[in-house]
Amino acid sequence: MAAWDILVDRKDLRRIEKRPAPDPSPLADGEARLEIERFALTANNITYAVIGDSFGYWKFFPAADGLGRIPVWGFAKVVESKAAEAPVGLRLFGYLPMSTHFTARLTKGRHGYVDAAGHRAELPPTYNAYSEAPADALDDHRALLRPLFMTSWLLDDLLSEDTSMASLVLSSASSKTALGLASLARKRGVEVIGLTSPGNADKLAQFGLYDRVVTYDQLGSLSAKAPAAYVDFAGNPQVTRAVHTALGDSLTRSLIVGVTHWQDGGAAGDLPGPTPTLFFAPDQIRKRAAEWGAGELDARFDTALRGFVAEADWLKLNHHTGPDALMATYADVLEGRARPDEGHIIRPV
């Protein structure tokens, strides 16, 4: 099989190309070569690219000449190894490039494996961790939902600490992360209002995950039970300003999570109400791992994920094979053409 990489222009995400992967260098002691089996492609990956420079996401899988390899989540198998603890045939779940192969310096950690490559040493450890992953019937759902629903679950965990919170307003309500948060928050009795484009409104209402669905052109009449929190998955400064203005004193918290509206990015400037603060999932993971232990954190999350998958009868998985199908799917996700009731699973070959 000819190895390849998908590269994007870091300054213009619409410019994407397939390139033959360089001939692999001989493995050094401690290194392993992994063949990528499958991964998911979502708006979350676009967020990685949009904020890749400021948050270091381009550093995980370096590329030259102003190009980048966008990280994705999925499964890979060791096909060549000089790492004593990572034998050939070992199957792992974790952070991958949009490629057929990659090389990692795999060492056994306290809970699974870690890529200890020098260029990743200063990067958030959450993204350097790989878990052993024997084949499972839920693998496609895990590839798609595990990173997204993990953010949903951690957000809900953070927000649940404020027991007075009566309502949540979520932008980009069709994103899988917003849908996961809506499901969890409503189970706690919180009113959840989803903000979306007119084209997605009817479909979202059918899912039954939101108490109300409001389109962006209706934000002038937006209302919510007080106290309310705004969770911003869109990163659209005009939407943020409209929400803060409409909710007024009812809004007591504003969190920044994603940038699905990457074309509209920019600072919102001075806003009425609370100052938006960034939610960074690894911080909440570290907090709960310290309080509960990593094993208990994983067990609680796995139970929640299985519950969400079991209830997500609205979700259809679409499978794509090869670089051309990957680039076409990437264009759809980048331009916001992906449907809220679909998930995309990519197999390199």
Coordinates of C-alpha atoms in Angstrom, one line a residue:
M1 CA 0.0 0.0 0.0
A2 CA 1.4 3.4 -1.0
A3 CA 1.5 5.6 2.1
W4 CA 0.1 9.2 2.0
D5 CA -0.6 12.3 4.0
I6 CA -3.4 14.8 3.8
L7 CA -2.0 18.3 4.2
V8 CA -3.7 21.7 4.5
D9 CA -2.5 25.2 4.1
R10 CA -2.4 26.6 7.6
K11 CA -3.3 30.1 6.4
D12 CA -6.1 28.9 4.1
L13 CA -7.9 25.8 5.3
R14 CA -9.7 25.4 2.0
R15 CA -6.4 24.4 0.3
I16 CA -6.0 20.7 0.9
E17 CA -3.9 18.1 -0.9
K18 CA -2.8 14.5 -0.8
R19 CA 0.9 13.9 -0.9
P20 CA 2.9 10.7 -0.9
A21 CA 4.3 10.1 2.5
P22 CA 8.1 10.4 2.7
D23 CA 9.9 7.1 2.7
P24 CA 9.9 6.0 6.3
S25 CA 13.1 6.3 8.2
P26 CA 14.4 3.3 10.0
L27 CA 12.9 3.1 13.5
A28 CA 15.0 4.2 16.4
D29 CA 15.0 2.2 19.6
G30 CA 11.7 2.9 21.4
E31 CA 9.8 3.8 18.2
A32 CA 6.9 2.1 16.6
R33 CA 5.2 2.5 13.2
L34 CA 1.4 2.5 13.2
E35 CA -1.0 1.9 10.4
I36 CA -4.2 4.0 10.7
E37 CA -7.3 1.9 10.6
R38 CA -10.2 4.4 10.9
F39 CA -10.9 7.8 12.3
A40 CA -13.8 10.3 12.5
L41 CA -14.0 13.7 10.9
T42 CA -16.1 16.4 12.6
A43 CA -16.3 20.1 13.1
N44 CA -14.1 19.5 16.2
N45 CA -11.2 18.8 13.8
I46 CA -11.8 22.1 12.1
T47 CA -11.5 23.8 15.5
Y48 CA -8.1 22.2 15.9
A49 CA -7.0 23.7 12.7
V50 CA -8.4 27.2 13.3
I51 CA -6.7 27.5 16.7
G52 CA -3.8 25.3 15.7
D53 CA -1.1 28.0 16.1
S54 CA -2.3 29.5 19.4
F55 CA -3.0 26.1 21.1
G56 CA -0.2 24.1 19.5
Y57 CA -2.3 21.6 17.6
W58 CA -0.1 21.7 14.6
K59 CA 2.8 20.5 16.7
F60 CA 1.5 17.0 17.2
F61 CA 2.2 15.8 13.7
P62 CA 4.6 18.4 12.1
A63 CA 4.7 19.3 8.5
A64 CA 6.9 21.7 6.5
D65 CA 6.4 24.6 4.1
G66 CA 3.5 26.3 6.0
L67 CA 1.4 23.1 5.7
G68 CA -0.3 21.2 8.5
R69 CA -1.6 17.8 9.4
I70 CA -4.9 18.2 11.2
P71 CA -5.3 15.8 14.2
V72 CA -8.2 13.4 14.3
W73 CA -9.3 10.7 16.7
G74 CA -9.4 7.0 15.9
F75 CA -7.8 3.6 15.8
A76 CA -4.3 2.5 14.6
K77 CA -2.3 -0.8 14.8
V78 CA 1.4 -1.3 15.3
V79 CA 2.9 -2.8 12.2
E80 CA 6.6 -2.4 13.0
S81 CA 8.2 -1.9 16.3
K82 CA 11.4 -1.3 18.2
A83 CA 9.5 -0.3 21.3
A84 CA 9.8 -3.1 23.8
E85 CA 6.3 -2.5 25.3
A86 CA 4.5 -2.0 22.0
P87 CA 4.5 -5.2 20.0
V88 CA 3.4 -5.6 16.4
G89 CA -0.4 -6.1 16.4
L90 CA -1.1 -3.8 19.3
R91 CA -4.2 -1.8 18.5
L92 CA -4.6 1.6 20.1
F93 CA -7.1 4.5 20.2
G94 CA -6.0 8.1 20.3
Y95 CA -4.8 11.1 18.5
L96 CA -3.8 10.5 14.8
P97 CA -2.9 12.5 11.7
M98 CA -5.0 12.3 8.5
S99 CA -2.6 9.8 7.0
T100 CA -2.1 6.1 6.4
H101 CA 0.8 5.8 8.9
F102 CA 2.6 7.6 11.6
T103 CA 5.6 7.0 13.9
A104 CA 5.4 7.2 17.7
R105 CA 7.7 6.7 20.6
L106 CA 5.4 4.5 22.6
T107 CA 6.0 3.8 26.3
K108 CA 3.7 2.2 28.9
G109 CA 2.0 4.8 31.1
R110 CA 0.0 4.4 34.3
H111 CA -3.2 4.0 32.2
G112 CA -2.3 2.8 28.7
Y113 CA 0.4 4.1 26.4
V114 CA 2.1 7.5 25.9
D115 CA 3.8 9.0 22.8
A116 CA 7.0 10.2 24.4
A117 CA 8.4 11.8 21.3
G118 CA 10.5 14.8 22.1
H119 CA 8.4 17.2 20.0
R120 CA 5.3 16.3 22.0
A121 CA 6.9 16.6 25.5
E122 CA 5.5 20.0 26.2
L123 CA 2.0 19.4 24.7
P124 CA -1.1 18.5 26.8
P125 CA -0.7 14.9 28.0
T126 CA -4.4 14.2 27.3
Y127 CA -3.5 14.2 23.6
N128 CA -0.4 12.1 24.0
A129 CA -2.2 9.2 25.6
Y130 CA -3.2 6.1 23.7
S131 CA -5.5 3.4 25.1
E132 CA -5.2 -0.3 24.2
A133 CA -8.3 -1.0 22.0
P134 CA -9.3 -4.6 21.2
A135 CA -11.9 -4.6 18.4
D136 CA -15.4 -3.7 19.7
A137 CA -18.8 -3.4 18.1
L138 CA -18.9 0.3 19.2
D139 CA -15.6 1.2 17.5
D140 CA -17.2 3.5 14.9
H141 CA -19.2 5.3 17.6
R142 CA -16.1 5.6 19.8
A143 CA -14.1 7.1 16.9
L144 CA -16.8 9.6 16.3
L145 CA -18.2 10.4 19.8
R146 CA -15.5 9.6 22.3
P147 CA -13.6 12.9 21.9
L148 CA -16.7 14.9 21.3
F149 CA -18.8 13.4 24.1
M150 CA -15.9 13.6 26.4
T151 CA -16.0 17.4 26.0
S152 CA -19.8 17.3 26.5
W153 CA -19.5 15.2 29.6
L154 CA -16.7 17.4 31.1
L155 CA -18.7 20.5 30.3
D156 CA -21.7 19.1 32.0
D157 CA -19.6 18.0 35.0
L158 CA -18.2 21.6 35.3
L159 CA -21.6 23.2 34.9
S160 CA -23.3 20.8 37.4
E161 CA -21.2 22.3 40.2
D162 CA -23.5 25.4 40.0
T163 CA -26.7 23.9 41.3
S164 CA -28.6 27.2 40.9
M165 CA -28.1 27.2 37.1
A166 CA -31.6 27.0 35.5
S167 CA -30.9 27.1 31.8
L168 CA -28.2 26.6 29.1
V169 CA -28.0 28.3 25.7
L170 CA -25.8 26.4 23.2
S171 CA -24.6 27.9 19.9
S172 CA -23.9 25.6 17.0
A173 CA -26.6 23.3 18.5
S174 CA -26.2 20.8 15.6
S175 CA -22.6 19.9 16.6
K176 CA -22.2 16.5 18.2
T177 CA -20.6 18.1 21.3
A178 CA -23.6 20.4 21.8
L179 CA -26.0 17.5 21.3
G180 CA -24.1 15.5 24.0
L181 CA -24.2 18.4 26.4
A182 CA -27.9 19.0 25.8
S183 CA -28.7 15.3 26.5
L184 CA -26.7 15.3 29.8
A185 CA -28.0 18.7 31.1
R186 CA -31.6 17.9 30.5
K187 CA -31.3 14.8 32.6
R188 CA -30.3 17.1 35.4
G189 CA -33.5 19.1 34.9
V190 CA -31.8 22.1 33.2
E191 CA -33.7 23.9 30.4
V192 CA -31.5 23.7 27.2
I193 CA -32.0 26.0 24.3
G194 CA -30.2 25.3 21.0
L195 CA -29.2 28.0 18.6
T196 CA -28.8 27.0 14.9
S197 CA -29.2 28.0 11.3
P198 CA -32.8 27.9 9.8
G199 CA -31.8 24.9 7.7
N200 CA -31.1 22.7 10.8
A201 CA -33.9 23.8 13.1
D202 CA -36.6 21.3 12.1
K203 CA -34.1 18.4 12.2
L204 CA -32.8 19.4 15.7
A205 CA -36.3 19.7 17.0
Q206 CA -37.0 16.1 16.0
F207 CA -34.1 14.8 18.0
G208 CA -35.9 15.7 21.3
L209 CA -32.7 16.9 22.9
Y210 CA -33.6 20.6 23.2
D211 CA -36.4 22.2 25.1
R212 CA -36.4 24.9 22.4
V213 CA -34.6 25.5 19.1
V214 CA -34.0 29.1 18.2
T215 CA -32.5 30.2 14.8
Y216 CA -29.8 32.8 14.6
D217 CA -32.2 35.3 13.0
Q218 CA -34.4 35.1 16.0
L219 CA -31.8 36.0 18.6
G220 CA -33.4 39.4 19.2
S221 CA -36.3 37.7 21.1
L222 CA -34.2 35.1 22.9
S223 CA -35.1 34.4 26.5
A224 CA -34.0 31.8 29.1
K225 CA -34.7 31.0 32.7
A226 CA -32.4 32.7 35.1
P227 CA -29.7 32.2 36.0
A228 CA -28.5 31.1 32.5
A229 CA -25.2 30.0 31.0
Y230 CA -24.1 30.5 27.4
V231 CA -21.9 27.7 25.9
D232 CA -20.4 28.9 22.7
F233 CA -19.4 26.2 20.2
A234 CA -19.7 28.5 17.2
G235 CA -17.0 31.2 17.9
N236 CA -19.1 33.8 16.0
P237 CA -18.7 37.2 17.7
Q238 CA -22.0 38.5 16.3
V239 CA -23.9 35.6 17.8
T240 CA -22.1 36.0 21.1
R241 CA -22.9 39.7 21.3
A242 CA -26.6 39.0 20.4
V243 CA -26.9 36.3 23.1
H244 CA -25.3 38.5 25.8
T245 CA -27.5 41.4 24.8
A246 CA -30.8 39.5 24.6
L247 CA -30.3 37.7 27.9
G248 CA -29.1 40.7 29.9
D249 CA -28.9 40.1 33.6
S250 CA -30.3 36.6 33.2
L251 CA -26.9 35.5 31.9
T252 CA -24.4 34.7 34.6
R253 CA -21.8 32.6 32.8
S254 CA -20.3 32.5 29.3
L255 CA -18.0 29.7 28.1
I256 CA -16.0 29.5 24.9
V257 CA -15.6 25.9 23.6
G258 CA -15.3 25.8 19.8
V259 CA -15.2 27.7 16.5
T260 CA -17.5 25.8 14.1
H261 CA -18.3 29.2 12.5
W262 CA -14.6 29.6 11.7
Q263 CA -15.2 32.0 8.8
D264 CA -16.8 34.5 11.2
G265 CA -14.0 34.3 13.8
G266 CA -12.7 37.3 15.7
A267 CA -13.1 39.0 19.0
A268 CA -16.5 40.0 20.2
G269 CA -15.1 43.1 22.0
D270 CA -16.7 44.5 25.2
L271 CA -19.8 42.6 26.0
P272 CA -22.7 43.1 28.5
G273 CA -22.8 40.5 31.2
P274 CA -20.2 38.0 32.2
T275 CA -16.8 37.9 30.5
P276 CA -16.5 34.8 28.3
T277 CA -13.9 32.3 29.6
L278 CA -12.3 29.5 27.7
F279 CA -13.2 25.9 28.6
F280 CA -10.2 23.6 28.1
A281 CA -11.2 20.0 28.5
P282 CA -7.7 18.7 29.7
D283 CA -8.0 21.0 32.7
Q284 CA -11.2 19.4 33.9
I285 CA -9.7 15.9 33.2
R286 CA -6.8 16.7 35.4
K287 CA -9.0 18.0 38.2
R288 CA -11.3 14.9 38.2
A289 CA -8.5 12.4 37.8
A290 CA -6.9 13.9 40.9
E291 CA -10.1 13.8 42.8
W292 CA -11.6 10.4 41.6
G293 CA -8.6 8.6 40.2
A294 CA -8.1 8.0 36.5
G295 CA -9.8 4.6 36.6
E296 CA -12.9 5.9 38.1
L297 CA -13.0 8.8 35.7
D298 CA -12.8 6.4 32.8
A299 CA -15.5 4.2 34.2
R300 CA -17.9 7.0 34.8
F301 CA -17.3 8.4 31.3
D302 CA -17.7 5.0 29.6
T303 CA -21.1 4.5 31.3
A304 CA -22.2 7.9 30.1
L305 CA -21.0 7.3 26.6
R306 CA -22.7 3.9 26.3
G307 CA -25.9 5.5 27.5
F308 CA -25.7 8.3 24.9
V309 CA -25.0 5.9 22.1
A310 CA -27.9 3.7 23.1
E311 CA -30.3 6.7 23.0
A312 CA -28.9 8.2 19.8
D313 CA -31.2 6.5 17.3
W314 CA -31.2 9.7 15.2
L315 CA -27.5 9.3 14.4
K316 CA -26.5 7.7 11.1
L317 CA -22.8 6.7 10.4
N318 CA -21.4 7.3 7.0
H319 CA -18.3 5.4 6.0
H320 CA -15.7 6.7 3.5
T321 CA -12.6 5.0 2.1
G322 CA -9.5 6.5 0.6
P323 CA -8.0 10.0 0.3
D324 CA -10.4 11.3 -2.4
A325 CA -13.4 10.5 -0.2
L326 CA -11.6 12.0 2.8
M327 CA -10.9 15.3 1.0
A328 CA -14.5 15.5 -0.2
T329 CA -15.8 14.9 3.3
Y330 CA -13.4 17.4 4.7
A331 CA -14.7 20.1 2.3
D332 CA -18.3 19.3 3.5
V333 CA -17.4 19.6 7.1
L334 CA -15.3 22.7 6.6
E335 CA -18.1 24.5 4.8
G336 CA -20.8 23.5 7.2
R337 CA -22.5 21.1 4.8
A338 CA -22.4 18.1 7.2
R339 CA -25.8 17.1 8.5
P340 CA -26.5 17.1 12.2
D341 CA -27.8 13.6 12.1
E342 CA -24.8 12.1 10.4
G343 CA -21.3 11.1 11.5
H344 CA -18.4 10.5 9.2
I345 CA -15.9 7.6 9.6
I346 CA -12.9 7.5 7.4
R347 CA -10.8 4.4 6.5
P348 CA -7.5 5.3 4.7
V349 CA -7.7 2.1 2.6

